[in-house]
């Protein structure tokens, strides 16, 4: 990892960079990694924005942001440090997410092989009221569908009553 030069980062920023060390990230679960990712991304965005603002102010004098960069070396270094830190956290998060995916997939396949469903109703297969071979699924109506049907029926009745009154 890129070593943060002394004097460039504040103490709380150094603490955040230390949290990105591989040994520390190994101890974090997926939710904790997501929280760390969010914090590092916010810090990266802050420092990138600050660097670009400083460099943009120098564009008038220098003619380009790239040529204005040497004057804003610390700001650029901070942005690069957090860019690398975000990359490390993103890679670790992707690896943990892939492991979780593989574990859940294996669990679902195992349950399917055992004849148990992990569907939305929590049924344990055809014997427990699920749909078996050769049997059509029953139509389920949601409260929203019932409301729409009732509204449509009421509108039709209203139109018919209007015709009948003429």
mmCIF file of C-alpha atoms in Angstrom, residues 2-86:
data_model
loop_
_atom_site.group_PDB
_atom_site.id
_atom_site.type_symbol
_atom_site.label_atom_id
_atom_site.label_comp_id
_atom_site.label_asym_id
_atom_site.label_seq_id
_atom_site.Cartn_x
_atom_site.Cartn_y
_atom_site.Cartn_z
ATOM 1 C CA UNK A 2 1.110 3.536 -0.661
ATOM 2 C CA UNK A 3 2.741 4.907 2.456
ATOM 3 C CA UNK A 4 1.152 8.154 3.627
ATOM 4 C CA UNK A 5 3.901 10.761 4.014
ATOM 5 C CA UNK A 6 3.992 12.376 7.422
ATOM 6 C CA UNK A 7 2.291 15.736 7.526
ATOM 7 C CA UNK A 8 -0.002 15.178 4.569
ATOM 8 C CA UNK A 9 -2.895 13.454 6.348
ATOM 9 C CA UNK A 10 -4.599 14.377 9.602
ATOM 10 C CA UNK A 11 -4.781 11.877 12.466
ATOM 11 C CA UNK A 12 -8.356 10.777 11.731
ATOM 12 C CA UNK A 13 -7.466 10.321 8.064
ATOM 13 C CA UNK A 14 -4.417 8.250 9.018
ATOM 14 C CA UNK A 15 -6.669 6.104 11.220
ATOM 15 C CA UNK A 16 -8.958 5.528 8.255
ATOM 16 C CA UNK A 17 -5.994 4.533 6.066
ATOM 17 C CA UNK A 18 -4.809 2.120 8.782
ATOM 18 C CA UNK A 19 -8.231 0.440 8.730
ATOM 19 C CA UNK A 20 -7.620 -0.434 5.083
ATOM 20 C CA UNK A 21 -4.651 -2.662 5.949
ATOM 21 C CA UNK A 22 -5.205 -6.216 4.707
ATOM 22 C CA UNK A 23 -4.892 -7.769 8.180
ATOM 23 C CA UNK A 24 -7.596 -5.485 9.572
ATOM 24 C CA UNK A 25 -9.949 -5.938 6.622
ATOM 25 C CA UNK A 26 -9.703 -9.731 6.999
ATOM 26 C CA UNK A 27 -11.531 -9.383 10.330
ATOM 27 C CA UNK A 28 -14.475 -7.460 8.870
ATOM 28 C CA UNK A 29 -17.712 -8.978 7.613
ATOM 29 C CA UNK A 30 -19.609 -7.738 4.561
ATOM 30 C CA UNK A 31 -21.663 -5.094 6.396
ATOM 31 C CA UNK A 32 -18.604 -3.679 8.145
ATOM 32 C CA UNK A 33 -16.752 -3.579 4.827
ATOM 33 C CA UNK A 34 -19.658 -1.683 3.282
ATOM 34 C CA UNK A 35 -19.466 0.899 6.071
ATOM 35 C CA UNK A 36 -15.683 1.210 5.620
ATOM 36 C CA UNK A 37 -16.125 1.505 1.839
ATOM 37 C CA UNK A 38 -18.596 4.340 2.334
ATOM 38 C CA UNK A 39 -16.239 6.227 4.667
ATOM 39 C CA UNK A 40 -13.224 5.823 2.366
ATOM 40 C CA UNK A 41 -15.288 6.820 -0.683
ATOM 41 C CA UNK A 42 -16.456 9.985 1.075
ATOM 42 C CA UNK A 43 -12.864 10.877 2.027
ATOM 43 C CA UNK A 44 -11.654 10.203 -1.520
ATOM 44 C CA UNK A 45 -14.426 12.344 -2.958
ATOM 45 C CA UNK A 46 -13.615 15.176 -0.544
ATOM 46 C CA UNK A 47 -9.908 15.215 -1.359
ATOM 47 C CA UNK A 48 -10.438 14.798 -5.095
ATOM 48 C CA UNK A 49 -12.903 17.683 -5.071
ATOM 49 C CA UNK A 50 -10.504 19.873 -3.086
ATOM 50 C CA UNK A 51 -7.624 19.108 -5.450
ATOM 51 C CA UNK A 52 -9.712 19.827 -8.524
ATOM 52 C CA UNK A 53 -10.952 23.103 -7.096
ATOM 53 C CA UNK A 54 -7.407 24.242 -6.283
ATOM 54 C CA UNK A 55 -6.099 23.157 -9.666
ATOM 55 C CA UNK A 56 -9.060 24.707 -11.493
ATOM 56 C CA UNK A 57 -8.272 28.022 -9.850
ATOM 57 C CA UNK A 58 -4.736 27.761 -11.280
ATOM 58 C CA UNK A 59 -5.920 26.955 -14.799
ATOM 59 C CA UNK A 60 -6.290 30.647 -15.609
ATOM 60 C CA UNK A 61 -2.656 31.277 -14.700
ATOM 61 C CA UNK A 62 -1.104 28.009 -15.879
ATOM 62 C CA UNK A 63 -3.342 27.178 -18.822
ATOM 63 C CA UNK A 64 -4.144 23.581 -17.728
ATOM 64 C CA UNK A 65 -4.946 21.697 -14.554
ATOM 65 C CA UNK A 66 -2.071 19.297 -15.172
ATOM 66 C CA UNK A 67 0.489 22.098 -15.271
ATOM 67 C CA UNK A 68 -1.042 23.627 -12.130
ATOM 68 C CA UNK A 69 -0.584 20.301 -10.293
ATOM 69 C CA UNK A 70 2.948 20.868 -8.951
ATOM 70 C CA UNK A 71 1.664 23.813 -6.896
ATOM 71 C CA UNK A 72 -0.983 21.574 -5.329
ATOM 72 C CA UNK A 73 1.136 18.491 -4.697
ATOM 73 C CA UNK A 74 -0.195 17.664 -1.239
ATOM 74 C CA UNK A 75 -3.810 17.869 -2.363
ATOM 75 C CA UNK A 76 -3.056 15.550 -5.281
ATOM 76 C CA UNK A 77 -1.201 13.110 -3.000
ATOM 77 C CA UNK A 78 -4.126 13.006 -0.571
ATOM 78 C CA UNK A 79 -6.516 12.248 -3.431
ATOM 79 C CA UNK A 80 -4.231 9.465 -4.713
ATOM 80 C CA UNK A 81 -3.847 7.932 -1.251
ATOM 81 C CA UNK A 82 -7.592 7.687 -0.804
ATOM 82 C CA UNK A 83 -8.076 6.469 -4.382
ATOM 83 C CA UNK A 84 -5.765 3.541 -3.680
ATOM 84 C CA UNK A 85 -7.423 2.893 -0.310
ATOM 85 C CA UNK A 86 -10.838 2.812 -1.970
#
